[in-house]
XYZ file of C-alpha atoms in Angstrom:
409
model
C 0.415 0.454 -0.611
C 0.661 3.741 -0.581
C 2.229 5.276 2.515
C 1.937 8.721 2.577
C 4.015 11.329 5.125
C 3.485 14.874 6.101
C 5.344 16.716 8.701
C 3.189 19.366 10.914
C 5.535 18.896 14.096
C 5.072 15.473 14.353
C 8.591 13.298 16.472
C 11.345 12.363 14.938
C 9.962 10.134 13.144
C 11.564 6.385 12.552
C 9.742 3.707 10.791
C 10.173 0.296 10.266
C 7.711 -1.161 8.653
C 8.526 -2.095 5.438
C 6.783 -0.750 2.792
C 6.636 -0.726 -1.027
C 5.436 2.798 -2.026
C 6.531 6.089 0.159
C 5.571 9.075 -0.493
C 7.075 12.470 1.244
C 6.145 16.048 1.150
C 7.586 18.862 2.466
C 6.547 21.762 4.833
C 4.749 25.160 2.448
C 7.979 26.997 3.541
C 11.737 26.628 2.773
C 12.995 23.810 3.142
C 16.491 22.429 2.935
C 17.005 19.073 3.032
C 18.826 15.594 2.653
C 18.715 12.118 1.974
C 21.420 10.064 2.970
C 21.553 5.803 4.013
C 20.369 6.413 7.725
C 22.362 2.832 10.351
C 19.466 1.370 12.037
C 22.044 0.245 14.745
C 21.230 -3.780 14.579
C 22.323 -4.404 11.712
C 20.066 -3.072 9.190
C 20.531 -0.014 6.927
C 18.347 3.044 5.189
C 17.548 6.380 4.116
C 16.684 9.244 5.868
C 14.712 11.949 4.937
C 16.993 15.200 7.408
C 16.133 19.173 7.408
C 15.658 21.289 10.323
C 12.462 22.824 8.744
C 10.803 19.704 9.226
C 10.489 16.195 11.790
C 13.421 14.161 10.254
C 12.325 10.523 9.116
C 14.016 7.345 9.270
C 12.621 4.911 7.368
C 13.980 1.136 4.878
C 13.878 2.590 1.325
C 11.023 1.392 -0.323
C 10.373 -1.592 -2.631
C 8.920 -0.200 -5.838
C 8.392 4.056 -5.985
C 10.216 6.803 -3.636
C 8.586 10.238 -4.342
C 10.323 12.534 -1.893
C 7.214 16.891 -3.132
C 9.660 19.280 -1.475
C 6.469 21.739 -1.403
C 5.099 25.264 -2.328
C 8.359 27.207 -0.783
C 12.095 27.981 -2.334
C 13.264 24.724 -1.407
C 16.954 22.030 -2.155
C 17.123 18.856 -1.711
C 21.107 16.903 -1.661
C 20.615 13.181 -2.163
C 23.324 11.378 -0.723
C 22.086 8.122 -0.187
C 23.118 4.779 -2.023
C 21.907 2.260 -0.014
C 18.230 2.565 -2.818
C 15.940 -0.829 -3.776
C 17.044 -3.319 -6.172
C 13.809 -1.911 -8.770
C 12.537 1.160 -7.050
C 11.977 3.954 -8.821
C 13.368 7.153 -7.770
C 10.782 10.173 -8.084
C 11.023 13.897 -6.595
C 9.428 16.226 -7.692
C 9.853 20.272 -6.522
C 6.488 21.845 -6.785
C 5.936 25.329 -6.258
C 8.172 27.435 -5.496
C 12.127 28.504 -6.904
C 14.015 24.465 -6.178
C 17.234 23.252 -6.526
C 18.173 18.984 -5.971
C 21.922 17.913 -5.620
C 23.019 14.683 -6.576
C 26.785 14.182 -3.997
C 27.056 10.796 -4.152
C 27.278 7.087 -6.468
C 24.658 4.616 -7.216
C 22.834 2.582 -8.417
C 18.610 1.471 -8.566
C 19.025 -2.423 -10.154
C 15.622 -0.830 -12.919
C 14.689 2.097 -11.123
C 12.961 4.598 -13.501
C 14.650 7.755 -11.897
C 13.114 11.168 -12.163
C 14.040 14.712 -10.704
C 12.109 17.423 -11.711
C 12.923 21.558 -9.650
C 14.391 24.450 -11.121
C 17.680 23.935 -10.380
C 18.535 20.198 -10.481
C 22.434 19.274 -10.687
C 25.123 15.994 -10.599
C 29.151 17.063 -9.033
C 31.578 16.130 -10.267
C 33.133 11.969 -10.317
C 28.523 11.087 -10.044
C 27.982 7.821 -11.382
C 24.027 6.938 -12.050
C 23.080 3.611 -12.883
C 19.774 2.945 -13.530
C 20.167 -0.417 -15.757
C 19.269 -3.742 -14.059
C 17.870 -8.006 -15.060
C 15.623 -7.972 -17.366
C 14.647 -4.443 -16.785
C 15.943 -0.693 -17.313
C 14.546 2.721 -15.821
C 14.906 6.282 -17.263
C 16.799 8.965 -15.992
C 14.779 12.017 -16.444
C 17.008 15.255 -15.612
C 14.392 18.120 -15.398
C 11.558 15.811 -15.156
C 9.610 13.753 -13.255
C 7.422 10.317 -14.117
C 4.336 10.785 -11.235
C 2.668 7.751 -12.992
C 4.241 3.856 -12.906
C 4.974 4.775 -16.842
C 6.582 7.394 -18.347
C 3.980 8.992 -20.351
C 3.925 12.861 -21.438
C 0.176 13.279 -20.340
C 2.436 12.212 -16.451
C 4.682 14.171 -16.613
C 5.845 17.118 -14.311
C 8.029 19.057 -15.888
C 10.009 22.148 -14.069
C 13.787 23.029 -15.196
C 15.311 25.753 -15.771
C 19.094 24.986 -15.284
C 20.499 22.106 -15.497
C 24.548 21.476 -14.584
C 25.968 17.233 -15.126
C 29.546 17.985 -13.943
C 32.738 16.157 -15.802
C 34.053 12.836 -14.825
C 30.026 11.893 -14.781
C 28.323 7.968 -15.951
C 24.108 8.889 -16.244
C 24.197 4.916 -17.752
C 20.716 3.674 -17.986
C 21.845 1.324 -21.438
C 21.948 -2.104 -20.476
C 24.041 -3.697 -17.600
C 26.618 -7.117 -18.736
C 24.727 -10.108 -21.066
C 20.812 -8.344 -20.359
C 19.371 -5.951 -23.474
C 16.777 -4.039 -21.929
C 17.620 0.066 -21.235
C 15.958 3.038 -19.864
C 16.497 6.403 -21.814
C 18.562 9.805 -20.859
C 16.625 12.898 -21.336
C 17.428 16.363 -19.960
C 15.272 18.981 -19.994
C 14.612 21.767 -19.435
C 11.764 24.550 -20.093
C 10.740 27.720 -19.874
C 7.772 29.097 -20.670
C 6.967 33.029 -18.928
C 4.397 32.598 -16.246
C 2.488 35.896 -16.634
C 0.317 37.831 -13.805
C -2.420 39.628 -15.583
C -1.741 43.115 -14.180
C 1.853 42.015 -15.340
C 0.423 41.890 -18.694
C -1.477 44.361 -18.757
C 1.269 47.126 -17.403
C 2.202 49.672 -19.489
C 6.060 48.554 -18.502
C 6.635 44.875 -19.004
C 10.081 43.713 -19.547
C 10.338 39.825 -19.135
C 13.352 37.319 -20.379
C 14.171 33.984 -19.649
C 16.604 32.184 -20.245
C 17.373 28.431 -19.554
C 20.680 25.765 -19.651
C 21.929 22.960 -20.187
C 25.633 21.992 -19.371
C 26.783 19.184 -19.335
C 31.258 17.582 -18.735
C 33.735 20.449 -18.566
C 36.566 18.280 -17.779
C 40.393 17.809 -19.659
C 40.595 14.690 -20.964
C 39.666 11.467 -21.402
C 39.701 10.505 -17.405
C 37.372 13.173 -16.770
C 34.968 12.012 -20.171
C 31.692 12.013 -18.758
C 29.175 9.916 -20.515
C 25.321 9.651 -21.191
C 23.514 6.136 -22.038
C 20.576 4.863 -22.906
C 18.846 3.981 -25.314
C 17.443 7.290 -26.913
C 19.266 10.226 -24.981
C 17.414 13.369 -25.524
C 19.029 16.867 -24.284
C 16.515 19.777 -24.493
C 15.955 23.600 -23.826
C 12.982 25.248 -24.426
C 12.563 29.186 -23.825
C 8.775 30.690 -24.301
C 7.557 33.814 -23.521
C 4.181 34.649 -24.783
C 1.086 37.399 -23.803
C -1.160 37.128 -21.666
C -4.442 36.501 -24.680
C -1.437 33.895 -26.205
C -1.652 32.026 -23.435
C -5.552 32.208 -22.655
C -5.489 31.068 -26.185
C -4.005 28.210 -25.301
C -5.518 26.640 -22.232
C -8.617 27.989 -22.888
C -9.422 26.871 -26.369
C -11.350 29.905 -27.627
C -9.657 32.561 -29.555
C -12.719 34.891 -27.690
C -11.194 33.893 -24.416
C -8.040 36.689 -25.258
C -10.614 38.923 -26.943
C -11.650 39.560 -23.314
C -8.615 40.765 -22.365
C -7.910 42.874 -25.710
C -11.325 44.515 -24.855
C -9.809 45.163 -20.898
C -6.785 46.349 -22.359
C -7.724 48.364 -24.293
C -10.487 50.084 -21.932
C -7.297 50.071 -19.817
C -5.767 52.914 -22.814
C -9.160 55.048 -22.820
C -8.069 56.031 -19.048
C -5.236 57.062 -19.125
C -5.649 58.591 -22.053
C -9.057 60.798 -20.808
C -6.939 62.064 -18.409
C -3.568 63.230 -20.303
C -4.004 62.286 -24.608
C -1.104 60.305 -24.322
C -0.463 56.962 -23.517
C 2.338 54.301 -24.737
C 3.297 50.757 -23.735
C 7.044 48.969 -23.914
C 6.829 45.362 -24.685
C 11.045 43.457 -23.961
C 10.299 40.144 -23.945
C 13.659 38.370 -24.613
C 14.338 34.142 -24.132
C 17.859 32.160 -24.642
C 18.382 28.688 -24.584
C 22.175 27.406 -24.247
C 23.102 23.604 -24.850
C 27.174 23.269 -24.196
C 27.980 19.355 -23.951
C 32.058 19.514 -23.163
C 34.563 16.480 -23.226
C 31.067 14.521 -23.536
C 30.406 11.078 -24.236
C 26.336 9.528 -25.775
C 26.348 6.564 -26.539
C 22.803 5.869 -27.471
C 22.227 2.793 -29.285
C 18.403 4.315 -30.392
C 17.534 8.636 -31.439
C 19.983 10.700 -29.953
C 18.691 14.081 -29.987
C 20.038 17.519 -29.017
C 18.186 20.779 -29.965
C 17.804 24.807 -28.498
C 14.315 26.446 -29.223
C 13.284 29.985 -28.414
C 9.816 31.724 -28.780
C 9.098 35.431 -27.487
C 6.692 37.522 -28.215
C 6.900 40.979 -28.301
C 3.308 42.030 -30.025
C 1.313 44.905 -29.076
C -1.625 47.354 -29.480
C -1.277 50.827 -27.208
C -4.060 53.231 -28.501
C -4.982 56.684 -27.569
C -8.275 58.334 -27.175
C -8.826 62.616 -27.583
C -8.269 63.669 -23.730
C -11.000 66.462 -21.676
C -9.811 69.385 -19.987
C -11.892 68.104 -16.880
C -15.900 68.402 -16.808
C -18.194 70.294 -19.360
C -14.385 70.877 -21.096
C -13.328 71.227 -25.013
C -10.996 67.314 -26.042
C -7.522 68.356 -25.444
C -4.995 69.447 -28.402
C -2.707 66.629 -28.246
C -3.441 63.120 -28.337
C -0.747 60.995 -28.605
C -0.245 56.498 -28.631
C 3.369 55.278 -28.631
C 3.257 51.748 -28.488
C 7.561 50.036 -28.500
C 8.447 46.231 -29.234
C 11.109 44.720 -29.188
C 11.625 40.332 -29.529
C 14.968 38.915 -28.549
C 16.084 34.788 -29.308
C 18.581 33.048 -28.694
C 19.718 29.442 -29.335
C 23.118 27.757 -29.531
C 24.250 24.283 -28.976
C 28.195 23.742 -28.190
C 29.344 20.237 -28.609
C 32.499 20.620 -28.201
C 35.283 17.846 -27.953
C 32.004 15.937 -27.458
C 31.361 11.729 -29.120
C 28.153 10.255 -30.435
C 27.486 6.676 -31.419
C 23.341 6.123 -31.958
C 22.337 3.391 -33.700
C 19.516 5.383 -35.206
C 19.117 8.757 -36.148
C 21.092 11.932 -34.715
C 18.838 15.192 -34.418
C 21.279 17.960 -33.365
C 18.790 21.447 -34.191
C 18.626 25.328 -33.089
C 15.684 27.249 -33.333
C 14.484 30.753 -32.653
C 11.740 32.666 -33.635
C 10.436 36.773 -32.681
C 6.958 38.395 -33.117
C 7.287 41.524 -33.439
C 3.972 42.789 -34.182
C 3.234 46.740 -32.660
C -0.384 48.942 -33.012
C -0.695 52.166 -32.570
C -3.593 54.270 -32.252
C -5.123 57.641 -31.762
C -8.575 58.849 -32.255
C -8.792 63.245 -31.878
C -12.336 65.209 -30.993
C -13.874 61.744 -31.113
C -16.727 61.846 -29.297
C -15.952 58.671 -27.586
C -15.664 60.139 -24.490
C -18.989 61.611 -24.547
C -20.936 64.530 -27.208
C -20.401 67.350 -27.553
C -22.415 69.003 -26.047
C -20.576 67.676 -23.131
C -17.135 68.153 -23.959
C -17.064 70.791 -27.160
C -14.706 70.487 -30.444
C -11.408 71.989 -30.748
C -10.923 72.153 -34.604
C -7.096 72.655 -33.725
C -6.763 69.083 -32.216
C -3.983 67.079 -33.522
C -2.970 63.208 -33.197
C -0.165 61.369 -33.498
C 0.465 57.485 -33.324
C 4.331 55.977 -33.362
C 5.084 52.343 -34.251
C 8.178 50.961 -33.396
C 8.630 47.053 -34.289
C 12.892 45.401 -32.553
C 13.201 41.708 -33.427
C 16.781 39.033 -33.462
C 17.256 35.585 -33.512
C 20.449 34.025 -33.052
């Protein structure tokens, strides 16, 4: 049976019972935790999840799966444990906040899947992780994790923005000697701009998103890093988008995006009513960097390396003639200025990288920008009230300036 442990002011816990599936959840605050080996003192060993902000829990390694959820705070977890049950899955999910996971010791899962999902995932120099087993092999996934027995797209929890795999590291999901079962090695860094409603509608909106995957860096064959498995995927994707586009994608209806557009226009009307001036500055940037330095990729299947960025700085700004108080004439000058700047950079550096594949090898970069800027003005218009309330101004002038700048690398 699955056991769920939620920390809520308990005394220190020592769980000596055997379990197949164990799920541990940290607090909603900022936690600093370690997962290390534990000596029960009776000739048996297990694991302990330790930290100052929650009650430490010692337990025997579950035989089917161990899942650790870090909670909603800005959390960090260091994995220095080695005594995992053969064939058991290890999954860590950062959940909310800005989280980090560091693996500082070598271990084998004996065929169990390993997935580490957090904003930052680090594999320290010299660490070896092996997921091959007898008749079965698990995947090694950094930056995303599967919260189910099988790794399907619907089950993925993707959080990684920065993945750092040191030199002299081995991430080996390949078949053991005399075995044929292999798992995949997947490194995923992904960021999709999380725009709030207010931020999306503010006159000035600077948004910059970046992701990176850095692997290797050692000198010579002795410090070479190994990625081995059936298929090897290294993917860095950074995307930003306007709130209207995000709503379209999530809701699946253009009407939702149109509604937000009408709200934007209403805000423009309110601002320009009192000043006759309005403008927006929208700066968006996306960067994706993959650096494989002194790395050996050994796949019996396909190798896929991709860096992809999309930046969108499109906007519409509108200014209607302001009025000089209740019953006053329309103001003589109406100005609308819109500036959209979008930059996207995608790089893949394969310095001293070696690739062996039984299938296809694909290395791609793509950078896409969009900066469609519209500036509209309305002078001497009754949109803010009939002429009997706001008399016409024969000297009224309207100016609209739209500037769009895009750059892809």
